Coordinates of C-alpha atoms in Angstrom, one line a residue:
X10 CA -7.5 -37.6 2.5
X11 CA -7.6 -35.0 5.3
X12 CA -6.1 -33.8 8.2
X13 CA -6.3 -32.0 11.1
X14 CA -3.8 -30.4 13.8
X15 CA -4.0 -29.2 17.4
X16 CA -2.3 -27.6 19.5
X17 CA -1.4 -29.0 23.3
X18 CA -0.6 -26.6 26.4
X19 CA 2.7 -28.2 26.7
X20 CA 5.2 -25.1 25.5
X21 CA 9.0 -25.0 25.8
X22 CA 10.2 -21.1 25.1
X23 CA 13.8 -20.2 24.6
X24 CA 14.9 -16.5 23.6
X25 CA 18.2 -14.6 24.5
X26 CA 18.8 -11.2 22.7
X27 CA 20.5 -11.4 19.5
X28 CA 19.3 -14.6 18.6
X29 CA 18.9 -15.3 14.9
X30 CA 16.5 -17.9 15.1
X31 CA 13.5 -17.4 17.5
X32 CA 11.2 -20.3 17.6
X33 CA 9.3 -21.8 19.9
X34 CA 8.8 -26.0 19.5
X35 CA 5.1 -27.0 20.3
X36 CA 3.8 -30.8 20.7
X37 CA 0.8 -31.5 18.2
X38 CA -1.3 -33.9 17.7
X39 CA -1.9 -35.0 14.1
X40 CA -5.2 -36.5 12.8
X41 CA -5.2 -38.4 9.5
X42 CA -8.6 -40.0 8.4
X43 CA -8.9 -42.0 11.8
X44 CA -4.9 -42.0 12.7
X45 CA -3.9 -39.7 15.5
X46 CA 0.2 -39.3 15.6
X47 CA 2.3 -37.0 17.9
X48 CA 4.7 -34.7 16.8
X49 CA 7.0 -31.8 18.0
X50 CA 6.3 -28.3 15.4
X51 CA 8.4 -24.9 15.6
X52 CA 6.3 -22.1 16.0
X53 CA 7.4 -18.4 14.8
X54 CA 7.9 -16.1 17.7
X55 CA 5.8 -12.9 18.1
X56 CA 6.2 -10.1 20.7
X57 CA 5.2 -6.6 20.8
X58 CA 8.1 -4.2 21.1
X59 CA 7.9 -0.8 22.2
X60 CA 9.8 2.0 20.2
X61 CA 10.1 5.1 22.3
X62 CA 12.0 8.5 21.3
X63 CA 13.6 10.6 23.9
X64 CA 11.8 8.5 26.3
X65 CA 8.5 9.4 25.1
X66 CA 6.5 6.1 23.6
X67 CA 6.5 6.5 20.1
X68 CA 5.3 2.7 18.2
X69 CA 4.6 0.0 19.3
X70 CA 5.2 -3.2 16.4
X71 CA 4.9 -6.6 16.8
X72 CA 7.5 -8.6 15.8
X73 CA 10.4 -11.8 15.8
X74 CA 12.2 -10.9 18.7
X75 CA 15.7 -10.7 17.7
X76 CA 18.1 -7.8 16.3
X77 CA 16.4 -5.4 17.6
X78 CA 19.0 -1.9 17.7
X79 CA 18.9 -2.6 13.9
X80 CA 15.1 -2.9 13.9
X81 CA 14.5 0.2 15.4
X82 CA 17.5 2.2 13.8
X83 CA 15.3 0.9 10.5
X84 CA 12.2 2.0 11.4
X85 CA 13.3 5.1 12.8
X86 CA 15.1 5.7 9.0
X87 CA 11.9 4.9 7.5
X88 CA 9.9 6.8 9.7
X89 CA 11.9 10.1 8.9
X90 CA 12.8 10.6 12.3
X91 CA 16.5 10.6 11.6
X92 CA 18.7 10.7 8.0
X93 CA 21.8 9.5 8.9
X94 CA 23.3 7.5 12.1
X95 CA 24.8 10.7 13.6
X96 CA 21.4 12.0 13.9
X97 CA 21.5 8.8 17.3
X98 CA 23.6 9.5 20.2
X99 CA 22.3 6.1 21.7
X100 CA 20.2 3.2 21.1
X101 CA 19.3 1.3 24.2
X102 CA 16.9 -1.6 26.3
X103 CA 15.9 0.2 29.0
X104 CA 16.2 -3.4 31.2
X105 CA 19.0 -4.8 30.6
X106 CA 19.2 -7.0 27.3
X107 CA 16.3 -9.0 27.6
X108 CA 13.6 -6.3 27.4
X109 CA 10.7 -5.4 24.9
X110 CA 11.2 -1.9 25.5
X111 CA 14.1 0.3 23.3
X112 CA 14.5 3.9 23.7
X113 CA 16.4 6.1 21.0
X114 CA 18.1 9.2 21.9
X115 CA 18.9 11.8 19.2
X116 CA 21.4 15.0 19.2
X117 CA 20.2 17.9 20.3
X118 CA 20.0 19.3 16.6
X119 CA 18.0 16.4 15.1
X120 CA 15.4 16.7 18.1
X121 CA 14.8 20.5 16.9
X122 CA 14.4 19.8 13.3
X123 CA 12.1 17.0 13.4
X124 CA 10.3 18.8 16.3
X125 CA 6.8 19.0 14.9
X126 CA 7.1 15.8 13.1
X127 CA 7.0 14.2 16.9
X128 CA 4.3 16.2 17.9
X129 CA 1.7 15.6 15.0
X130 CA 3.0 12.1 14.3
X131 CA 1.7 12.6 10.6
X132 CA 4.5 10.7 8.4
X133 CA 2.5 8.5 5.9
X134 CA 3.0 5.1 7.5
X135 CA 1.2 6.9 10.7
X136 CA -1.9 8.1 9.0
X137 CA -5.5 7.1 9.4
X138 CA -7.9 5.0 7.1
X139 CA -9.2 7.1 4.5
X140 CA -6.6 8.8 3.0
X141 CA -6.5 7.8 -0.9
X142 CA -3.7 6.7 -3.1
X143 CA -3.2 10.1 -4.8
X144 CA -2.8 12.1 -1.6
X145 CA -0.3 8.9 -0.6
X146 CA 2.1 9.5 -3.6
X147 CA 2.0 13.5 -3.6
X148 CA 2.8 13.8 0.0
X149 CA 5.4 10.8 -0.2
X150 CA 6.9 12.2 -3.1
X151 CA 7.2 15.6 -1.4
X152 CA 8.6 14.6 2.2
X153 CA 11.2 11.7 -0.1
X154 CA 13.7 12.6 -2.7
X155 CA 13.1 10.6 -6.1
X156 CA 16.5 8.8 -6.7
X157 CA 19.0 9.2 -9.2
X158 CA 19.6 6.8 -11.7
X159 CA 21.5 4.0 -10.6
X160 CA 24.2 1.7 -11.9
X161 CA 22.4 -1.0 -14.0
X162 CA 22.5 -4.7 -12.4
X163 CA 22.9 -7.9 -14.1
X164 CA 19.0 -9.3 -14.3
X165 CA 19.8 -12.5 -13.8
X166 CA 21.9 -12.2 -11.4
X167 CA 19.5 -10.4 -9.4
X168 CA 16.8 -13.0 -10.5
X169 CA 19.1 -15.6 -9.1
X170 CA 19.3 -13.6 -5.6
X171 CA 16.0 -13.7 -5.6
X172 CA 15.6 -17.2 -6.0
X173 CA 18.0 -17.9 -3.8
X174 CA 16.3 -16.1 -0.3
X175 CA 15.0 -19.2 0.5
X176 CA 18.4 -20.2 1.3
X177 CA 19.4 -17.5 3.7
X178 CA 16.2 -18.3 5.6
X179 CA 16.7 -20.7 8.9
X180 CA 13.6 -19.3 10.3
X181 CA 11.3 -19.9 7.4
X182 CA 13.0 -23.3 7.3
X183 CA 12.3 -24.0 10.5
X184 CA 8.3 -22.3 11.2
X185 CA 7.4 -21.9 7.6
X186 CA 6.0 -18.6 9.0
X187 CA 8.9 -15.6 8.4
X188 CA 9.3 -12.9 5.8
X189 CA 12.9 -12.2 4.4
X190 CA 14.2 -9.0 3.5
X191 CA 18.3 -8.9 2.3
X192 CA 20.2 -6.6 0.4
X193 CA 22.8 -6.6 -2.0
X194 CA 25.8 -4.2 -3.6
X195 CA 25.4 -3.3 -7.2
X196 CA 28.2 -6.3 -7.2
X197 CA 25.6 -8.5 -6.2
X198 CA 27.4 -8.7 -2.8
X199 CA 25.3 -9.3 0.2
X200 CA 25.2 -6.6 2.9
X201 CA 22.6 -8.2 4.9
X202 CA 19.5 -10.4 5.4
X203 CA 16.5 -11.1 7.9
X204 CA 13.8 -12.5 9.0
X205 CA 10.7 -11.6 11.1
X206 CA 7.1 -12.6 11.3
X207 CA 6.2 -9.0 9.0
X208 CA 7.5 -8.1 6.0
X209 CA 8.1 -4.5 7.1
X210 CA 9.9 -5.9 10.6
X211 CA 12.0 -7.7 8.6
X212 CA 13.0 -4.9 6.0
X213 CA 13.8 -2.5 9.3
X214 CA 15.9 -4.9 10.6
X215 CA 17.8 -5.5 7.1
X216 CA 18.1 -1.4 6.4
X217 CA 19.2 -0.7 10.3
X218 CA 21.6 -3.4 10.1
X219 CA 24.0 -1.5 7.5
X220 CA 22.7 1.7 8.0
X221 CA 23.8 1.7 11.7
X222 CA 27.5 1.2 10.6
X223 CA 27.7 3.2 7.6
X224 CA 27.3 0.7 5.0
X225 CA 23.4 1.5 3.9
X226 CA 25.2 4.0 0.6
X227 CA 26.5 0.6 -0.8
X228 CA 22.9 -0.6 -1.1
X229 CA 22.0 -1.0 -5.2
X230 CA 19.6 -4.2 -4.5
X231 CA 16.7 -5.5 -2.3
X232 CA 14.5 -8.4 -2.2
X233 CA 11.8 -9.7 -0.3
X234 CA 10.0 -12.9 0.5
X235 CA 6.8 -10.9 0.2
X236 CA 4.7 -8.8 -1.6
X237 CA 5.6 -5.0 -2.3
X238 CA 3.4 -3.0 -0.7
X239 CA 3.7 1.3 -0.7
X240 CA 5.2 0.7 2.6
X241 CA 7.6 -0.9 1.7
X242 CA 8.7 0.6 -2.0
X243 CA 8.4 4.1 1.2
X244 CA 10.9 2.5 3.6
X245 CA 13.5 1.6 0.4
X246 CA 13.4 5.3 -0.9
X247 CA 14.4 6.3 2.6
X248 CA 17.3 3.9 2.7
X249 CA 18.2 5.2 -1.0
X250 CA 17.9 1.3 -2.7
X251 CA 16.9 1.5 -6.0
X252 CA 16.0 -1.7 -6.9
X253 CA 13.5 -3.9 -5.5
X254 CA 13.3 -7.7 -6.7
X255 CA 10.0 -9.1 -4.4
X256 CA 8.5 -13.1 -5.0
X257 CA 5.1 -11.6 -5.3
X258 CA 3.9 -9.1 -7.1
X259 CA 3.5 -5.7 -5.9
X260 CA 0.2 -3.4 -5.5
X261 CA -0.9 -0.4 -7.9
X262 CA -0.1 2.1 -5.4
X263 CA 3.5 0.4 -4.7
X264 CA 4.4 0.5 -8.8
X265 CA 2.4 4.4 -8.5
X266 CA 4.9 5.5 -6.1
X267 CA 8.2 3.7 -7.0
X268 CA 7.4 5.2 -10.9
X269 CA 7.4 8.7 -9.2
X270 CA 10.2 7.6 -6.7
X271 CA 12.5 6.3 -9.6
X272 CA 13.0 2.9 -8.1
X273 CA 12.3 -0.3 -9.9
X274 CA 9.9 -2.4 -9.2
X275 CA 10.1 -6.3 -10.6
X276 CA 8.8 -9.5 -9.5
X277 CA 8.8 -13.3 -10.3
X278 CA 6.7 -14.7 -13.4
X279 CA 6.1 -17.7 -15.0
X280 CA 9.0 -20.2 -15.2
X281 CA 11.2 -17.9 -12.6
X282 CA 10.9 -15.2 -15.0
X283 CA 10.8 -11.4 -14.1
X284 CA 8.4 -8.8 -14.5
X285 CA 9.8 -5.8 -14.5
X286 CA 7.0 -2.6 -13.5
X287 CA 9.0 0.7 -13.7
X288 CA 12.3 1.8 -14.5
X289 CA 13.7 -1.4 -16.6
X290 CA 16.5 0.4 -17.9
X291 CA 18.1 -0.9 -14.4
X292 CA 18.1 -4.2 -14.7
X293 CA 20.3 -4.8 -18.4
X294 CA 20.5 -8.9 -19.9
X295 CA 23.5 -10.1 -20.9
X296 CA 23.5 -12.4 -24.0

């Protein structure tokens, strides 16, 4: 039994800003052993977006269009190019609303503090191959504050959020292609969720969301559809989240940091199980 897929030029695209599903339906043709069917299949969408700061290009991602003031807010949070929303005085497309372009504008006093970070553009995430994992975790842990010690969650509540980010997921539903990043209260409460083609897209867009109006302190819980990379455990120690629940498990260098960072690290095992990589003493089992 075998089978093999192509794609046909015939493309139907819809996308309006905002929209929380952005797929685009292709028609394939489907080969099975010596049956050829038709069929109609959702593909992810994927765009590049341009991130620039006081006008000046800064980034450019790609991503699922979609949500994009909380994407950038995000990434502009993880990038250490602001600490707090007042640090924005506007976040805007600069053509209207249906634009790949979005410009941040920060107070006078933020531009002059984080003045030579613009200009040497050296924050972690920016840097070039060849730096090693030890020089990743000292500079991290000097530029990011280790957190304090947290609230301690219900594991398997948090286990059961995890399990349960499939279901908060139209995209992935729909494409089979999108990460998931959503975040909880230490009640287990969620603060928000989304999707995007990459992992660190969708985190952005999840952080920026709440972070944007003030909710981001609330944060005690974050899980992901994907692997934890250092990236990623970097981006949640900016946001101040100090637990991370991922389905797959993470890399040496994402446990390294998070260990130094104070943040704990767990992911799924065998039979839905957890394992748990740093900082247990978070996660406590009722009987």
């Amino acid at each position: 039994m075998w089978f093999w897929r192509a794609f046909s030029g015939n493309q139907r695209y819809h996308h309006s800003q905002g929209d929380a599903v952005d797929s685009h339906p292709h028609d394939i043709r489907i080969v099975e052993k010596s049956q050829t069917t038709t069929a109609s299949m959702h593909l992810i969408g994927e765009e590049p977006l341009s991130i620039r700061i006081q006008g000046a290009p800064y980034a450019v991602v790609m991503r699922t269009p979609g949500d994009e003031k909380a994407h950038v807010a995000g990434f502009c949070l993880g990038e250490g190019i602001v600490d707090a929303p007042g640090d924005i005085t506007n976040i805007a497309f600069c053509d209207g609303e249906d634009t790949n372009v979005v410009t941040v504008t920060l107070t006078a006093d933020r531009r002059r503090r984080i003045a030579d970070h613009l200009d040497r553009r050296t924050y972690i995430s920016q840097t070039s191959c060849g730096i090693c994992g030890k020089s990743i975790v000292a500079d991290l842990v000097q530029a990011l504050t280790p957190l304090t010690d947290a609230e301690a969650l219900d594991g398997n509540a948090a286990r059961e959020r995890l399990l349960g980010l499939g279901e908060l997921q139209p995209l992935r539903r729909q494409t089979r292609a999108a990460h998931a990043a959503a975040i909880y209260d230490p009640g287990l409460n969620l603060l928000s969720i989304a999707e995007d083609v990459g992992r660190h897209n969708a985190l952005d867009k999840a952080i920026g969301q709440i972070f944007l109006d003030n909710r981001l302190p609330r944060a005690g819980l974050l899980t992901l559809s994907s692997r934890i990379s250092y990236e990623l455990v970097q981006k949640a120690a900016r946001a101040r989240i100090p637990v991370i629940l991922a389905v797959s498990r993470p890399t040496a260098l994402a446990v390294e940091l998070a260990t130094a960072l104070n943040i704990t690290l767990a992911s799924l095992g065998k039979g839905d199980s957890l394992n748990v990589y740093c900082h247990a003493g978070r996660l406590v089992w009722p009987g």
